[in-house]
Amino acid sequence: QVQLVESGGGLVQAGGSLRLSCAASGRTASIYGMGWFRQAPGKEREFVAATSWSSGNTYYADSVKGRFTISRDNIKNTRYLQMNSLTPEDTAVYYCAAAGRPGFGRRESYDYWGQGTQVTVSS
């Protein structure tokens, strides 16, 4: 089992920044990658970004490329999603998830999910 604890959401004005954290515990050796998804009201949960757990390679959805960045702290088993130049369209509940296999853009690749954190961007 892997446990994920998210933090860092909140309310920010358009153009502002937030940093989300996702701390993993438990069987972290089974983690292949970590990703973030988001779900806005009335919309499907969509892929935002992901990173390979071992290599640190990163992948981003086109909608956030150039604005969001993943970083890591291997000692703390924590990954961070730095979100800059936020717009109201980024408003959603953000979920981090641990993948046990390749295919970071697919929800089916993820076995464990965090509790979600609300990000609200005001115009």
PDB file of C-alpha atoms in Angstrom:
ATOM      1  CA  GLN A   1       0.000   0.000   0.000  1.00  0.00           C
ATOM      2  CA  VAL A   2       1.032   3.555  -0.704  1.00  0.00           C
ATOM      3  CA  GLN A   3      -0.379   6.515   1.145  1.00  0.00           C
ATOM      4  CA  LEU A   4      -0.412   9.969  -0.425  1.00  0.00           C
ATOM      5  CA  VAL A   5      -0.946  13.197   1.457  1.00  0.00           C
ATOM      6  CA  GLU A   6      -1.514  16.363  -0.497  1.00  0.00           C
ATOM      7  CA  SER A   7      -1.213  19.935   0.605  1.00  0.00           C
ATOM      8  CA  GLY A   8      -0.845  23.413  -0.782  1.00  0.00           C
ATOM      9  CA  GLY A   9      -4.119  24.312  -2.434  1.00  0.00           C
ATOM     10  CA  GLY A  10      -5.916  27.570  -1.839  1.00  0.00           C
ATOM     11  CA  LEU A  11      -7.294  30.751  -3.321  1.00  0.00           C
ATOM     12  CA  VAL A  12      -5.149  32.942  -5.538  1.00  0.00           C
ATOM     13  CA  GLN A  13      -5.714  35.767  -7.967  1.00  0.00           C
ATOM     14  CA  ALA A  14      -5.194  35.312 -11.685  1.00  0.00           C
ATOM     15  CA  GLY A  15      -1.527  35.534 -12.526  1.00  0.00           C
ATOM     16  CA  GLY A  16      -0.531  34.222  -9.132  1.00  0.00           C
ATOM     17  CA  SER A  17       1.234  31.042  -8.072  1.00  0.00           C
ATOM     18  CA  LEU A  18       0.669  28.068  -5.831  1.00  0.00           C
ATOM     19  CA  ARG A  19       2.726  25.011  -4.984  1.00  0.00           C
ATOM     20  CA  LEU A  20       1.149  21.663  -4.332  1.00  0.00           C
ATOM     21  CA  SER A  21       2.930  18.963  -2.382  1.00  0.00           C
ATOM     22  CA  CYS A  22       2.346  15.233  -2.463  1.00  0.00           C
ATOM     23  CA  ALA A  23       4.098  13.140   0.160  1.00  0.00           C
ATOM     24  CA  ALA A  24       4.224   9.392  -0.320  1.00  0.00           C
ATOM     25  CA  SER A  25       4.645   6.774   2.378  1.00  0.00           C
ATOM     26  CA  GLY A  26       4.355   3.025   2.648  1.00  0.00           C
ATOM     27  CA  ARG A  27       5.579   0.867  -0.243  1.00  0.00           C
ATOM     28  CA  THR A  28       7.222   3.700  -2.141  1.00  0.00           C
ATOM     29  CA  ALA A  29       9.529   1.209  -3.869  1.00  0.00           C
ATOM     30  CA  SER A  30       6.495   0.121  -5.905  1.00  0.00           C
ATOM     31  CA  ILE A  31       5.911   3.614  -7.320  1.00  0.00           C
ATOM     32  CA  TYR A  32       6.739   3.952 -11.008  1.00  0.00           C
ATOM     33  CA  GLY A  33       5.639   7.545 -11.312  1.00  0.00           C
ATOM     34  CA  MET A  34       3.606  10.266  -9.704  1.00  0.00           C
ATOM     35  CA  GLY A  35       1.047  12.375 -11.462  1.00  0.00           C
ATOM     36  CA  TRP A  36      -1.431  15.155 -10.916  1.00  0.00           C
ATOM     37  CA  PHE A  37      -4.923  15.238 -12.268  1.00  0.00           C
ATOM     38  CA  ARG A  38      -7.578  17.877 -11.811  1.00  0.00           C
ATOM     39  CA  GLN A  39     -11.317  17.930 -11.905  1.00  0.00           C
ATOM     40  CA  ALA A  40     -13.410  21.035 -12.333  1.00  0.00           C
ATOM     41  CA  PRO A  41     -17.144  21.046 -11.523  1.00  0.00           C
ATOM     42  CA  GLY A  42     -19.109  19.250 -14.200  1.00  0.00           C
ATOM     43  CA  LYS A  43     -15.992  18.102 -16.027  1.00  0.00           C
ATOM     44  CA  GLU A  44     -14.038  14.903 -16.355  1.00  0.00           C
ATOM     45  CA  ARG A  45     -10.873  14.415 -14.352  1.00  0.00           C
ATOM     46  CA  GLU A  46      -7.988  15.358 -16.621  1.00  0.00           C
ATOM     47  CA  PHE A  47      -4.267  14.753 -16.657  1.00  0.00           C
ATOM     48  CA  VAL A  48      -2.102  17.711 -15.652  1.00  0.00           C
ATOM     49  CA  ALA A  49       1.465  16.540 -15.142  1.00  0.00           C
ATOM     50  CA  ALA A  50       3.554  13.558 -14.117  1.00  0.00           C
ATOM     51  CA  THR A  51       7.059  12.511 -13.272  1.00  0.00           C
ATOM     52  CA  SER A  52       8.941   9.270 -13.367  1.00  0.00           C
ATOM     53  CA  TRP A  53       9.691   8.320  -9.784  1.00  0.00           C
ATOM     54  CA  SER A  54      13.265   7.149 -10.429  1.00  0.00           C
ATOM     55  CA  SER A  55      14.536   9.217 -13.348  1.00  0.00           C
ATOM     56  CA  GLY A  56      12.669  12.417 -12.630  1.00  0.00           C
ATOM     57  CA  ASN A  57      11.562  12.812 -16.243  1.00  0.00           C
ATOM     58  CA  THR A  58       8.522  15.068 -16.422  1.00  0.00           C
ATOM     59  CA  TYR A  59       5.472  15.242 -18.633  1.00  0.00           C
ATOM     60  CA  TYR A  60       2.903  18.002 -18.920  1.00  0.00           C
ATOM     61  CA  ALA A  61      -0.456  18.546 -20.499  1.00  0.00           C
ATOM     62  CA  ASP A  62      -0.385  21.164 -23.237  1.00  0.00           C
ATOM     63  CA  SER A  63      -2.661  23.393 -21.193  1.00  0.00           C
ATOM     64  CA  VAL A  64      -0.081  23.788 -18.414  1.00  0.00           C
ATOM     65  CA  LYS A  65       3.202  23.410 -20.285  1.00  0.00           C
ATOM     66  CA  GLY A  66       5.484  26.321 -19.548  1.00  0.00           C
ATOM     67  CA  ARG A  67       3.493  27.330 -16.457  1.00  0.00           C
ATOM     68  CA  PHE A  68       3.619  24.256 -14.204  1.00  0.00           C
ATOM     69  CA  THR A  69       6.774  22.515 -13.044  1.00  0.00           C
ATOM     70  CA  ILE A  70       7.327  19.335 -11.060  1.00  0.00           C
ATOM     71  CA  SER A  71      10.205  19.073  -8.623  1.00  0.00           C
ATOM     72  CA  ARG A  72      11.146  16.445  -6.108  1.00  0.00           C
ATOM     73  CA  ASP A  73      12.657  15.729  -2.730  1.00  0.00           C
ATOM     74  CA  ASN A  74      13.735  12.102  -2.730  1.00  0.00           C
ATOM     75  CA  ILE A  75      14.615  12.093   0.943  1.00  0.00           C
ATOM     76  CA  LYS A  76      11.093  13.098   1.879  1.00  0.00           C
ATOM     77  CA  ASN A  77       9.482  11.006  -0.885  1.00  0.00           C
ATOM     78  CA  THR A  78       7.667  14.161  -1.887  1.00  0.00           C
ATOM     79  CA  ARG A  79       6.897  15.671  -5.259  1.00  0.00           C
ATOM     80  CA  TYR A  80       5.886  19.253  -5.811  1.00  0.00           C
ATOM     81  CA  LEU A  81       3.791  20.893  -8.488  1.00  0.00           C
ATOM     82  CA  GLN A  82       4.713  24.527  -8.880  1.00  0.00           C
ATOM     83  CA  MET A  83       1.906  26.357 -10.647  1.00  0.00           C
ATOM     84  CA  ASN A  84       2.611  29.803 -12.069  1.00  0.00           C
ATOM     85  CA  SER A  85       0.606  32.253 -14.162  1.00  0.00           C
ATOM     86  CA  LEU A  86      -2.621  30.736 -12.926  1.00  0.00           C
ATOM     87  CA  THR A  87      -5.861  31.526 -14.687  1.00  0.00           C
ATOM     88  CA  PRO A  88      -9.489  30.945 -13.650  1.00  0.00           C
ATOM     89  CA  GLU A  89      -9.481  27.960 -16.028  1.00  0.00           C
ATOM     90  CA  ASP A  90      -7.058  26.262 -13.649  1.00  0.00           C
ATOM     91  CA  THR A  91      -9.686  26.214 -10.906  1.00  0.00           C
ATOM     92  CA  ALA A  92     -10.322  22.602  -9.897  1.00  0.00           C
ATOM     93  CA  VAL A  93      -9.704  19.974  -7.290  1.00  0.00           C
ATOM     94  CA  TYR A  94      -6.197  18.684  -7.841  1.00  0.00           C
ATOM     95  CA  TYR A  95      -5.334  15.072  -7.091  1.00  0.00           C
ATOM     96  CA  CYS A  96      -1.929  13.508  -6.912  1.00  0.00           C
ATOM     97  CA  ALA A  97      -1.646   9.835  -7.694  1.00  0.00           C
ATOM     98  CA  ALA A  98       0.968   7.109  -7.691  1.00  0.00           C
ATOM     99  CA  ALA A  99       1.388   5.044 -10.829  1.00  0.00           C
ATOM    100  CA  GLY A 100       2.511   1.444 -10.778  1.00  0.00           C
ATOM    101  CA  ARG A 101       3.136   1.252 -14.532  1.00  0.00           C
ATOM    102  CA  PRO A 102       3.888   3.441 -17.583  1.00  0.00           C
ATOM    103  CA  GLY A 103       1.247   5.474 -19.296  1.00  0.00           C
ATOM    104  CA  PHE A 104       1.170   8.543 -17.111  1.00  0.00           C
ATOM    105  CA  GLY A 105      -1.594  10.234 -19.042  1.00  0.00           C
ATOM    106  CA  ARG A 106      -4.097   7.461 -18.288  1.00  0.00           C
ATOM    107  CA  ARG A 107      -6.003   7.257 -15.033  1.00  0.00           C
ATOM    108  CA  GLU A 108      -5.815   3.470 -15.285  1.00  0.00           C
ATOM    109  CA  SER A 109      -2.059   3.598 -14.687  1.00  0.00           C
ATOM    110  CA  TYR A 110      -2.540   4.953 -11.176  1.00  0.00           C
ATOM    111  CA  ASP A 111      -3.197   2.715  -8.206  1.00  0.00           C
ATOM    112  CA  TYR A 112      -3.256   5.188  -5.347  1.00  0.00           C
ATOM    113  CA  TRP A 113      -4.797   8.620  -5.074  1.00  0.00           C
ATOM    114  CA  GLY A 114      -4.462  11.491  -2.671  1.00  0.00           C
ATOM    115  CA  GLN A 115      -7.396  13.155  -0.999  1.00  0.00           C
ATOM    116  CA  GLY A 116      -7.460  16.101  -3.380  1.00  0.00           C
ATOM    117  CA  THR A 117      -6.870  19.769  -2.730  1.00  0.00           C
ATOM    118  CA  GLN A 118      -8.928  22.694  -3.982  1.00  0.00           C
ATOM    119  CA  VAL A 119      -7.285  25.313  -6.164  1.00  0.00           C
ATOM    120  CA  THR A 120      -9.372  28.390  -6.862  1.00  0.00           C
ATOM    121  CA  VAL A 121      -8.164  31.175  -9.134  1.00  0.00           C
ATOM    122  CA  SER A 122     -10.148  34.395  -9.055  1.00  0.00           C
ATOM    123  CA  SER A 123     -10.282  36.786 -11.984  1.00  0.00           C
TER     124      SER A 123
END
